[in-house]
Amino acid sequence: MQENFEIKKLTSFKIGGQIARVYFPETEVDFVEVMAREPQAVVLGNISNVLISDDGYSGAVVLTSGMNNISINGTTVVADCGVKGQKLAQTVAKAGLGGLEFMIGFPGAVGGEVFMNASANGQAISDNFIKARCYCAERGVFELNKEDMKFGYRSSICQEKNIKVLSAEFELEEIGAEKVEARMASCLEFRRSHQPLLNLPNCGSIFKNPSGDSAGRLLDDCGVKNMVQGGVKVWENHANFIVNPNDGSSLDVLELMAKMQGAVEEKFGIKLEPEIIYLGDNNKREEELCKMLYQKTQK
Ligand code: EPU
């Protein structure tokens, strides 16, 4: 465990202050021990979909990067929560297994990607998912199958019930390395031409797409591209990305998100729901902004 851990360098946004306590479990047993000590701990993988406050977080965080085994048995693949999407895609490609090509451009790790049912290029984590080993305080370690997971667009039961994903099993298709490599190349090409790479710090899509529409298109129609807030700005090539070229702050990001959300709400009457998660508890203005940004509209 490390105290007062500086998290900034590990985040894809290159933003964030000190975390009071950070744990690095390497096995499921370690993980369960940590959670028994720190039942409120926030579990993070590759910190690619999370905005961490510059004023830090006074609680505990569990980083799963040390839980990174992949095992392949025929067409069945089991990946630990800390395995990076990219590594998983490359490993199964070598084995000639298709179904996870879209993960080649993912900055995140398997746990978070199952948790949010990540998707791209017409494929989703849920497509080839069989089951996951999971953890929650009430039940300890248990398994959830595909039906139990209640996967939706960027959602699963894990979000609703605060369930942590320890590892996930996928059933893939034997299609040969060449075909898998070609599909991966086309996913990467899409990513390179439509989305900022990580040398320009960013956190992926900022808002979820509203049902039947596109957050990027709505934001673009509001003219937010290139809108600047302190050190961050809306990316010039896609209006649903905030990039951080100039060492911006967490407050810069939240203020910009509020402007983006407000513009779409005013013009289209649609309240965009943030996809990225905020972590912090020491900044009043940020808490106010989060209340506004994350509050669901009454139906
Ligand atoms: N568009 C605009 N203006 C823009 C941006 C987009 O008009 O500034 C239009 C595009 O022309 C297109 C539509 O909006 O017709 C959708 O845009 P795009 O194809 O770029 O996809 P997206 O819906 O913005 C989603 C996921 C991405 C995923 C891609 C590829 C969400 C919120 N985002 O993006 O996921 O990689 O599809 O499948 O669902 C992520 O979640 O972090 C992420 C990157």
mmCIF file of C-alpha atoms and ligand atoms in Angstrom:
data_model
loop_
_atom_site.group_PDB
_atom_site.id
_atom_site.type_symbol
_atom_site.label_atom_id
_atom_site.label_comp_id
_atom_site.label_asym_id
_atom_site.label_seq_id
_atom_site.Cartn_x
_atom_site.Cartn_y
_atom_site.Cartn_z
ATOM 1 C CA MET A 1 0.000 0.000 0.000
ATOM 2 C CA GLN A 2 1.211 3.495 -0.704
ATOM 3 C CA GLU A 3 0.054 6.608 1.100
ATOM 4 C CA ASN A 4 -0.474 10.017 -0.488
ATOM 5 C CA PHE A 5 0.110 8.526 -3.897
ATOM 6 C CA GLU A 6 0.519 10.961 -6.824
ATOM 7 C CA ILE A 7 -1.849 9.577 -9.469
ATOM 8 C CA LYS A 8 -1.491 12.132 -12.291
ATOM 9 C CA LYS A 9 1.082 10.261 -14.421
ATOM 10 C CA LEU A 10 -0.973 7.067 -14.391
ATOM 11 C CA THR A 11 -4.134 8.693 -15.759
ATOM 12 C CA SER A 12 -4.874 8.986 -19.475
ATOM 13 C CA PHE A 13 -5.994 12.615 -18.881
ATOM 14 C CA LYS A 14 -2.708 13.424 -17.059
ATOM 15 C CA ILE A 15 -4.773 15.105 -14.356
ATOM 16 C CA GLY A 16 -5.213 14.264 -10.676
ATOM 17 C CA GLY A 17 -3.751 14.881 -7.219
ATOM 18 C CA GLN A 18 -2.899 12.634 -4.283
ATOM 19 C CA ILE A 19 -4.846 9.538 -3.303
ATOM 20 C CA ALA A 20 -4.723 8.902 0.439
ATOM 21 C CA ARG A 21 -4.165 5.122 0.126
ATOM 22 C CA VAL A 22 -3.495 3.061 -3.007
ATOM 23 C CA TYR A 23 -3.366 -0.755 -3.028
ATOM 24 C CA PHE A 24 -1.866 -2.969 -5.761
ATOM 25 C CA PRO A 25 -3.269 -6.513 -5.463
ATOM 26 C CA GLU A 26 -1.762 -9.162 -7.755
ATOM 27 C CA THR A 27 -4.168 -12.032 -7.141
ATOM 28 C CA GLU A 28 -7.829 -12.558 -6.353
ATOM 29 C CA VAL A 29 -6.856 -13.494 -2.776
ATOM 30 C CA ASP A 30 -4.913 -10.194 -2.362
ATOM 31 C CA PHE A 31 -7.885 -8.315 -3.793
ATOM 32 C CA VAL A 32 -10.349 -9.854 -1.330
ATOM 33 C CA GLU A 33 -8.009 -9.118 1.582
ATOM 34 C CA VAL A 34 -7.733 -5.461 0.543
ATOM 35 C CA MET A 35 -11.505 -5.123 0.176
ATOM 36 C CA ALA A 36 -12.024 -6.652 3.632
ATOM 37 C CA ARG A 37 -9.738 -3.933 5.064
ATOM 38 C CA GLU A 38 -11.117 -1.149 2.868
ATOM 39 C CA PRO A 39 -14.761 -1.932 2.048
ATOM 40 C CA GLN A 40 -15.314 1.530 0.542
ATOM 41 C CA ALA A 41 -12.282 1.359 -1.756
ATOM 42 C CA VAL A 42 -12.741 2.527 -5.341
ATOM 43 C CA VAL A 43 -11.409 -0.045 -7.832
ATOM 44 C CA LEU A 44 -9.686 1.283 -10.957
ATOM 45 C CA GLY A 45 -7.926 -0.395 -13.881
ATOM 46 C CA ASN A 46 -6.025 1.719 -16.354
ATOM 47 C CA ILE A 47 -7.614 5.047 -15.289
ATOM 48 C CA SER A 48 -8.653 5.887 -18.836
ATOM 49 C CA ASN A 49 -12.293 6.771 -18.214
ATOM 50 C CA VAL A 50 -11.882 8.581 -14.897
ATOM 51 C CA LEU A 51 -11.322 12.234 -14.030
ATOM 52 C CA ILE A 52 -9.468 12.530 -10.725
ATOM 53 C CA SER A 53 -9.562 15.800 -8.836
ATOM 54 C CA ASP A 54 -6.356 17.813 -8.542
ATOM 55 C CA ASP A 55 -7.274 18.137 -4.880
ATOM 56 C CA GLY A 56 -7.067 14.366 -4.590
ATOM 57 C CA TYR A 57 -9.204 11.787 -2.871
ATOM 58 C CA SER A 58 -9.142 11.089 0.853
ATOM 59 C CA GLY A 59 -10.234 7.456 0.576
ATOM 60 C CA ALA A 60 -8.667 4.251 -0.727
ATOM 61 C CA VAL A 61 -8.152 3.200 -4.338
ATOM 62 C CA VAL A 62 -7.342 -0.297 -5.562
ATOM 63 C CA LEU A 63 -5.341 -0.390 -8.810
ATOM 64 C CA THR A 64 -5.718 -3.709 -10.609
ATOM 65 C CA SER A 65 -2.801 -3.422 -13.064
ATOM 66 C CA GLY A 66 -0.985 -6.259 -11.242
ATOM 67 C CA MET A 67 -3.870 -8.669 -11.883
ATOM 68 C CA ASN A 68 -2.982 -9.356 -15.499
ATOM 69 C CA ASN A 69 -3.140 -13.034 -16.441
ATOM 70 C CA ILE A 70 -4.633 -14.279 -19.690
ATOM 71 C CA SER A 71 -5.353 -17.977 -20.221
ATOM 72 C CA ILE A 72 -6.485 -19.541 -23.480
ATOM 73 C CA ASN A 73 -8.017 -22.993 -23.659
ATOM 74 C CA GLY A 74 -9.203 -23.832 -27.166
ATOM 75 C CA THR A 75 -11.609 -21.018 -28.027
ATOM 76 C CA THR A 76 -12.223 -20.046 -24.385
ATOM 77 C CA VAL A 77 -10.282 -17.081 -23.008
ATOM 78 C CA VAL A 78 -10.109 -15.897 -19.409
ATOM 79 C CA ALA A 79 -8.616 -12.461 -18.693
ATOM 80 C CA ASP A 80 -7.994 -10.871 -15.289
ATOM 81 C CA CYS A 81 -9.491 -7.459 -14.613
ATOM 82 C CA GLY A 82 -6.163 -5.610 -14.952
ATOM 83 C CA VAL A 83 -5.373 -6.901 -18.455
ATOM 84 C CA LYS A 84 -5.249 -3.999 -20.904
ATOM 85 C CA GLY A 85 -7.687 -4.212 -23.815
ATOM 86 C CA GLN A 86 -4.869 -3.844 -26.286
ATOM 87 C CA LYS A 87 -2.871 -6.719 -24.800
ATOM 88 C CA LEU A 88 -5.928 -8.989 -24.783
ATOM 89 C CA ALA A 89 -6.714 -8.199 -28.420
ATOM 90 C CA GLN A 90 -3.118 -8.918 -29.494
ATOM 91 C CA THR A 91 -2.881 -12.145 -27.492
ATOM 92 C CA VAL A 92 -6.077 -13.680 -28.849
ATOM 93 C CA ALA A 93 -5.172 -12.514 -32.370
ATOM 94 C CA LYS A 94 -1.941 -14.564 -32.219
ATOM 95 C CA ALA A 95 -4.063 -17.574 -31.307
ATOM 96 C CA GLY A 96 -6.247 -16.897 -34.377
ATOM 97 C CA LEU A 97 -9.330 -16.125 -32.276
ATOM 98 C CA GLY A 98 -11.850 -13.531 -33.459
ATOM 99 C CA GLY A 99 -14.367 -11.488 -31.452
ATOM 100 C CA LEU A 100 -12.236 -9.035 -29.475
ATOM 101 C CA GLU A 101 -10.582 -7.112 -32.337
ATOM 102 C CA PHE A 102 -12.263 -3.858 -31.304
ATOM 103 C CA MET A 103 -10.285 -3.869 -28.038
ATOM 104 C CA ILE A 104 -7.044 -3.141 -29.913
ATOM 105 C CA GLY A 105 -7.547 0.611 -29.602
ATOM 106 C CA PHE A 106 -8.893 0.588 -26.048
ATOM 107 C CA PRO A 107 -6.900 2.392 -23.443
ATOM 108 C CA GLY A 108 -8.792 0.679 -20.603
ATOM 109 C CA ALA A 109 -8.472 -2.659 -18.816
ATOM 110 C CA VAL A 110 -10.829 -5.645 -18.838
ATOM 111 C CA GLY A 111 -12.504 -4.972 -15.443
ATOM 112 C CA GLY A 112 -13.657 -1.475 -16.366
ATOM 113 C CA GLU A 113 -14.562 -2.512 -19.883
ATOM 114 C CA VAL A 114 -16.879 -5.268 -18.619
ATOM 115 C CA PHE A 115 -18.241 -2.925 -15.907
ATOM 116 C CA MET A 116 -19.315 -0.395 -18.579
ATOM 117 C CA ASN A 117 -19.817 -2.841 -21.476
ATOM 118 C CA ALA A 118 -17.328 -0.994 -23.658
ATOM 119 C CA SER A 119 -17.970 -1.124 -27.383
ATOM 120 C CA ALA A 120 -16.595 0.139 -30.670
ATOM 121 C CA ASN A 121 -16.746 -0.618 -34.374
ATOM 122 C CA GLY A 122 -19.954 -2.617 -34.044
ATOM 123 C CA GLN A 123 -18.565 -4.980 -31.376
ATOM 124 C CA ALA A 124 -19.207 -4.922 -27.615
ATOM 125 C CA ILE A 125 -17.658 -6.722 -24.645
ATOM 126 C CA SER A 126 -21.034 -8.382 -24.072
ATOM 127 C CA ASP A 127 -21.032 -10.095 -27.514
ATOM 128 C CA ASN A 128 -18.631 -12.920 -26.655
ATOM 129 C CA PHE A 129 -18.958 -12.732 -22.883
ATOM 130 C CA ILE A 130 -19.700 -15.980 -21.038
ATOM 131 C CA LYS A 131 -19.228 -15.161 -17.340
ATOM 132 C CA ALA A 132 -17.214 -13.102 -14.859
ATOM 133 C CA ARG A 133 -15.814 -13.706 -11.424
ATOM 134 C CA CYS A 134 -16.993 -10.784 -9.322
ATOM 135 C CA TYR A 135 -16.746 -9.350 -5.825
ATOM 136 C CA CYS A 136 -19.021 -7.383 -3.549
ATOM 137 C CA ALA A 137 -18.976 -6.915 0.205
ATOM 138 C CA GLU A 138 -22.262 -8.758 0.817
ATOM 139 C CA ARG A 139 -21.517 -11.844 -1.295
ATOM 140 C CA GLY A 140 -17.716 -12.099 -1.381
ATOM 141 C CA VAL A 141 -16.487 -13.734 -4.629
ATOM 142 C CA PHE A 142 -19.168 -15.076 -6.976
ATOM 143 C CA GLU A 143 -19.871 -15.598 -10.662
ATOM 144 C CA LEU A 144 -22.247 -13.769 -12.961
ATOM 145 C CA ASN A 145 -23.230 -15.113 -16.358
ATOM 146 C CA LYS A 146 -24.242 -13.046 -19.367
ATOM 147 C CA GLU A 147 -27.901 -12.875 -18.423
ATOM 148 C CA ASP A 148 -27.082 -11.863 -14.812
ATOM 149 C CA MET A 149 -24.914 -9.022 -16.120
ATOM 150 C CA LYS A 150 -27.896 -7.191 -17.658
ATOM 151 C CA PHE A 151 -25.648 -5.578 -20.263
ATOM 152 C CA GLY A 152 -26.925 -2.453 -21.994
ATOM 153 C CA TYR A 153 -25.307 0.425 -23.874
ATOM 154 C CA ARG A 154 -22.372 1.433 -21.651
ATOM 155 C CA SER A 155 -24.041 -0.319 -18.698
ATOM 156 C CA SER A 156 -24.161 -3.510 -16.632
ATOM 157 C CA ILE A 157 -25.558 -4.675 -13.298
ATOM 158 C CA CYS A 158 -22.087 -4.014 -11.811
ATOM 159 C CA GLN A 159 -22.660 -0.244 -11.960
ATOM 160 C CA GLU A 160 -26.037 -0.477 -10.271
ATOM 161 C CA LYS A 161 -24.955 -2.849 -7.475
ATOM 162 C CA ASN A 162 -21.361 -1.705 -6.966
ATOM 163 C CA ILE A 163 -19.973 -5.077 -8.065
ATOM 164 C CA LYS A 164 -16.261 -5.347 -8.901
ATOM 165 C CA VAL A 165 -15.111 -7.528 -11.806
ATOM 166 C CA LEU A 166 -12.156 -9.830 -10.998
ATOM 167 C CA SER A 167 -11.861 -11.670 -14.301
ATOM 168 C CA ALA A 168 -13.958 -12.390 -17.364
ATOM 169 C CA GLU A 169 -14.407 -15.386 -19.643
ATOM 170 C CA PHE A 170 -15.085 -15.074 -23.379
ATOM 171 C CA GLU A 171 -15.957 -17.646 -26.013
ATOM 172 C CA LEU A 172 -14.241 -16.687 -29.276
ATOM 173 C CA GLU A 173 -14.294 -17.906 -32.818
ATOM 174 C CA GLU A 174 -11.415 -19.715 -34.536
ATOM 175 C CA ILE A 175 -10.952 -17.651 -37.710
ATOM 176 C CA GLY A 176 -7.185 -17.563 -38.159
ATOM 177 C CA ALA A 177 -4.607 -14.917 -37.213
ATOM 178 C CA GLU A 178 -4.581 -13.254 -40.625
ATOM 179 C CA LYS A 179 -8.281 -12.410 -40.576
ATOM 180 C CA VAL A 180 -8.113 -11.207 -36.951
ATOM 181 C CA GLU A 181 -5.095 -9.008 -37.724
ATOM 182 C CA ALA A 182 -6.929 -7.450 -40.686
ATOM 183 C CA ARG A 183 -9.986 -6.667 -38.525
ATOM 184 C CA MET A 184 -7.728 -5.179 -35.815
ATOM 185 C CA ALA A 185 -5.973 -3.005 -38.387
ATOM 186 C CA SER A 186 -9.288 -1.576 -39.544
ATOM 187 C CA CYS A 187 -10.388 -0.843 -35.925
ATOM 188 C CA LEU A 188 -7.075 0.929 -35.298
ATOM 189 C CA GLU A 189 -7.425 2.883 -38.528
ATOM 190 C CA PHE A 190 -10.885 4.088 -37.426
ATOM 191 C CA ARG A 191 -9.535 5.103 -34.033
ATOM 192 C CA ARG A 192 -6.555 6.950 -35.520
ATOM 193 C CA SER A 193 -8.706 8.869 -37.964
ATOM 194 C CA HIS A 194 -11.628 9.697 -35.628
ATOM 195 C CA GLN A 195 -10.221 9.912 -32.110
ATOM 196 C CA PRO A 196 -7.291 11.598 -30.356
ATOM 197 C CA LEU A 197 -4.391 9.256 -29.529
ATOM 198 C CA LEU A 198 -3.091 9.133 -25.996
ATOM 199 C CA ASN A 199 -0.056 11.318 -26.708
ATOM 200 C CA LEU A 200 -2.681 14.062 -26.567
ATOM 201 C CA PRO A 201 -4.021 13.296 -23.072
ATOM 202 C CA ASN A 202 -7.764 12.546 -23.083
ATOM 203 C CA CYS A 203 -10.327 10.324 -21.486
ATOM 204 C CA GLY A 204 -12.228 8.918 -24.482
ATOM 205 C CA SER A 205 -15.797 9.991 -25.169
ATOM 206 C CA ILE A 206 -16.930 12.459 -22.521
ATOM 207 C CA PHE A 207 -20.702 11.920 -22.778
ATOM 208 C CA LYS A 208 -22.720 8.810 -23.627
ATOM 209 C CA ASN A 209 -24.715 8.905 -26.818
ATOM 210 C CA PRO A 210 -28.363 9.675 -26.078
ATOM 211 C CA SER A 211 -30.772 7.028 -27.316
ATOM 212 C CA GLY A 212 -30.953 7.122 -31.145
ATOM 213 C CA ASP A 213 -28.589 10.079 -31.486
ATOM 214 C CA SER A 214 -24.952 11.019 -31.246
ATOM 215 C CA ALA A 215 -23.445 13.205 -28.524
ATOM 216 C CA GLY A 216 -20.660 14.217 -30.928
ATOM 217 C CA ARG A 217 -23.078 15.404 -33.580
ATOM 218 C CA LEU A 218 -25.260 17.341 -31.094
ATOM 219 C CA LEU A 219 -22.221 18.994 -29.509
ATOM 220 C CA ASP A 220 -20.784 19.795 -32.913
ATOM 221 C CA ASP A 221 -24.072 21.477 -33.914
ATOM 222 C CA CYS A 222 -23.686 23.699 -30.852
ATOM 223 C CA GLY A 223 -20.283 24.860 -32.103
ATOM 224 C CA VAL A 224 -18.248 23.636 -29.122
ATOM 225 C CA LYS A 225 -15.229 22.373 -31.112
ATOM 226 C CA ASN A 226 -12.048 24.210 -30.055
ATOM 227 C CA MET A 227 -13.808 25.733 -27.014
ATOM 228 C CA VAL A 228 -11.005 26.329 -24.479
ATOM 229 C CA GLN A 229 -11.115 26.227 -20.673
ATOM 230 C CA GLY A 230 -7.781 26.850 -18.933
ATOM 231 C CA GLY A 231 -5.407 24.137 -20.176
ATOM 232 C CA VAL A 232 -8.032 21.868 -21.782
ATOM 233 C CA LYS A 233 -10.186 22.173 -24.880
ATOM 234 C CA VAL A 234 -12.775 20.383 -26.969
ATOM 235 C CA TRP A 235 -10.870 18.442 -29.644
ATOM 236 C CA GLU A 236 -11.039 20.114 -33.058
ATOM 237 C CA ASN A 237 -11.904 16.860 -34.901
ATOM 238 C CA HIS A 238 -14.611 15.373 -32.649
ATOM 239 C CA ALA A 239 -16.843 17.407 -30.359
ATOM 240 C CA ASN A 240 -17.296 14.637 -27.751
ATOM 241 C CA PHE A 241 -13.618 14.571 -26.722
ATOM 242 C CA ILE A 242 -11.828 16.892 -24.327
ATOM 243 C CA VAL A 243 -8.065 16.961 -24.765
ATOM 244 C CA ASN A 244 -5.497 18.251 -22.335
ATOM 245 C CA PRO A 245 -2.586 19.746 -24.293
ATOM 246 C CA ASN A 246 -1.619 22.375 -21.709
ATOM 247 C CA ASP A 247 -1.543 20.723 -18.303
ATOM 248 C CA GLY A 248 -5.166 21.578 -17.528
ATOM 249 C CA SER A 249 -6.877 20.960 -14.211
ATOM 250 C CA SER A 250 -9.796 18.781 -13.131
ATOM 251 C CA LEU A 251 -11.785 21.978 -12.582
ATOM 252 C CA ASP A 252 -11.057 23.063 -16.181
ATOM 253 C CA VAL A 253 -12.509 19.748 -17.422
ATOM 254 C CA LEU A 254 -15.650 19.974 -15.275
ATOM 255 C CA GLU A 255 -16.297 23.623 -16.205
ATOM 256 C CA LEU A 256 -15.931 22.740 -19.887
ATOM 257 C CA MET A 257 -18.205 19.702 -19.512
ATOM 258 C CA ALA A 258 -20.838 21.935 -17.897
ATOM 259 C CA LYS A 259 -20.646 24.355 -20.841
ATOM 260 C CA MET A 260 -20.937 21.492 -23.349
ATOM 261 C CA GLN A 261 -23.850 19.881 -21.531
ATOM 262 C CA GLY A 262 -25.575 23.257 -21.099
ATOM 263 C CA ALA A 263 -25.232 24.120 -24.798
ATOM 264 C CA VAL A 264 -26.884 20.860 -25.921
ATOM 265 C CA GLU A 265 -29.622 21.159 -23.315
ATOM 266 C CA GLU A 266 -30.408 24.708 -24.393
ATOM 267 C CA LYS A 267 -30.430 23.977 -28.120
ATOM 268 C CA PHE A 268 -31.947 20.491 -28.208
ATOM 269 C CA GLY A 269 -33.579 19.999 -24.774
ATOM 270 C CA ILE A 270 -31.423 16.872 -24.258
ATOM 271 C CA LYS A 271 -29.347 16.475 -21.097
ATOM 272 C CA LEU A 272 -26.224 14.520 -22.065
ATOM 273 C CA GLU A 273 -25.116 11.984 -19.483
ATOM 274 C CA PRO A 274 -21.368 11.912 -18.710
ATOM 275 C CA GLU A 275 -19.592 8.686 -19.601
ATOM 276 C CA ILE A 276 -16.496 9.503 -17.587
ATOM 277 C CA ILE A 277 -16.389 8.922 -13.851
ATOM 278 C CA TYR A 278 -15.276 11.623 -11.390
ATOM 279 C CA LEU A 279 -13.270 10.830 -8.279
ATOM 280 C CA GLY A 280 -12.544 13.442 -5.626
ATOM 281 C CA ASP A 281 -13.899 14.740 -2.351
ATOM 282 C CA ASN A 282 -11.929 17.836 -1.441
ATOM 283 C CA ASN A 283 -13.163 20.584 -3.735
ATOM 284 C CA LYS A 284 -16.473 22.371 -3.213
ATOM 285 C CA ARG A 285 -16.792 23.919 -6.693
ATOM 286 C CA GLU A 286 -16.072 20.541 -8.322
ATOM 287 C CA GLU A 287 -18.700 18.872 -6.135
ATOM 288 C CA GLU A 288 -21.244 21.506 -7.176
ATOM 289 C CA LEU A 289 -20.436 20.994 -10.862
ATOM 290 C CA CYS A 290 -20.655 17.209 -10.513
ATOM 291 C CA LYS A 291 -24.048 17.460 -8.866
ATOM 292 C CA MET A 292 -25.266 19.355 -11.898
ATOM 293 C CA LEU A 293 -23.495 17.232 -14.502
ATOM 294 C CA TYR A 294 -24.395 13.832 -13.113
ATOM 295 C CA GLN A 295 -27.941 14.551 -11.933
ATOM 296 C CA LYS A 296 -30.382 12.581 -14.072
ATOM 297 C CA THR A 297 -33.330 14.463 -15.572
ATOM 298 C CA GLN A 298 -36.644 13.442 -14.008
ATOM 299 C CA LYS A 299 -38.627 11.214 -16.337
HETATM 300 N N1 EPU B 1 -20.135 13.518 -35.468
HETATM 301 C C1 EPU B 1 -20.286 14.834 -35.845
HETATM 302 N N2 EPU B 1 -19.440 15.758 -35.289
HETATM 303 C C2 EPU B 1 -18.469 15.429 -34.399
HETATM 304 C C3 EPU B 1 -18.342 14.089 -34.017
HETATM 305 C C4 EPU B 1 -19.180 13.128 -34.571
HETATM 306 O O1 EPU B 1 -21.154 15.173 -36.634
HETATM 307 O O2 EPU B 1 -17.760 16.323 -33.934
HETATM 308 C C5 EPU B 1 -21.021 12.506 -36.060
HETATM 309 C C6 EPU B 1 -20.224 11.563 -36.969
HETATM 310 O O3 EPU B 1 -20.113 12.069 -38.259
HETATM 311 C C7 EPU B 1 -21.030 10.292 -36.899
HETATM 312 C C8 EPU B 1 -21.652 10.323 -35.491
HETATM 313 O O4 EPU B 1 -21.551 11.666 -35.052
HETATM 314 O O5 EPU B 1 -22.071 10.317 -37.848
HETATM 315 C C9 EPU B 1 -21.008 9.368 -34.526
HETATM 316 O O6 EPU B 1 -19.633 9.663 -34.377
HETATM 317 P P1 EPU B 1 -18.496 8.514 -34.296
HETATM 318 O O7 EPU B 1 -18.644 7.566 -35.449
HETATM 319 O O8 EPU B 1 -17.192 9.177 -34.091
HETATM 320 O O9 EPU B 1 -18.877 7.670 -33.034
HETATM 321 P P2 EPU B 1 -19.296 8.113 -31.564
HETATM 322 O O10 EPU B 1 -20.731 7.739 -31.390
HETATM 323 O O11 EPU B 1 -18.911 9.499 -31.254
HETATM 324 C C10 EPU B 1 -18.801 5.831 -30.365
HETATM 325 C C11 EPU B 1 -18.252 5.512 -28.995
HETATM 326 C C12 EPU B 1 -16.721 5.396 -29.053
HETATM 327 C C13 EPU B 1 -16.343 4.323 -30.081
HETATM 328 C C14 EPU B 1 -16.898 4.761 -31.441
HETATM 329 C C15 EPU B 1 -16.590 3.788 -32.555
HETATM 330 C C16 EPU B 1 -19.796 6.518 -27.399
HETATM 331 C C17 EPU B 1 -20.075 7.654 -26.487
HETATM 332 N N3 EPU B 1 -18.623 6.563 -28.048
HETATM 333 O O12 EPU B 1 -18.354 7.143 -30.684
HETATM 334 O O13 EPU B 1 -16.280 4.972 -27.778
HETATM 335 O O14 EPU B 1 -14.945 4.161 -30.152
HETATM 336 O O15 EPU B 1 -18.346 4.887 -31.333
HETATM 337 O O16 EPU B 1 -17.430 2.702 -32.541
HETATM 338 O O17 EPU B 1 -20.608 5.582 -27.497
HETATM 339 C C18 EPU B 1 -15.550 5.807 -25.651
HETATM 340 O O18 EPU B 1 -16.607 5.360 -25.202
HETATM 341 O O19 EPU B 1 -14.697 6.370 -24.940
HETATM 342 C C19 EPU B 1 -15.311 5.685 -27.085
HETATM 343 C C20 EPU B 1 -14.257 6.249 -27.646
#
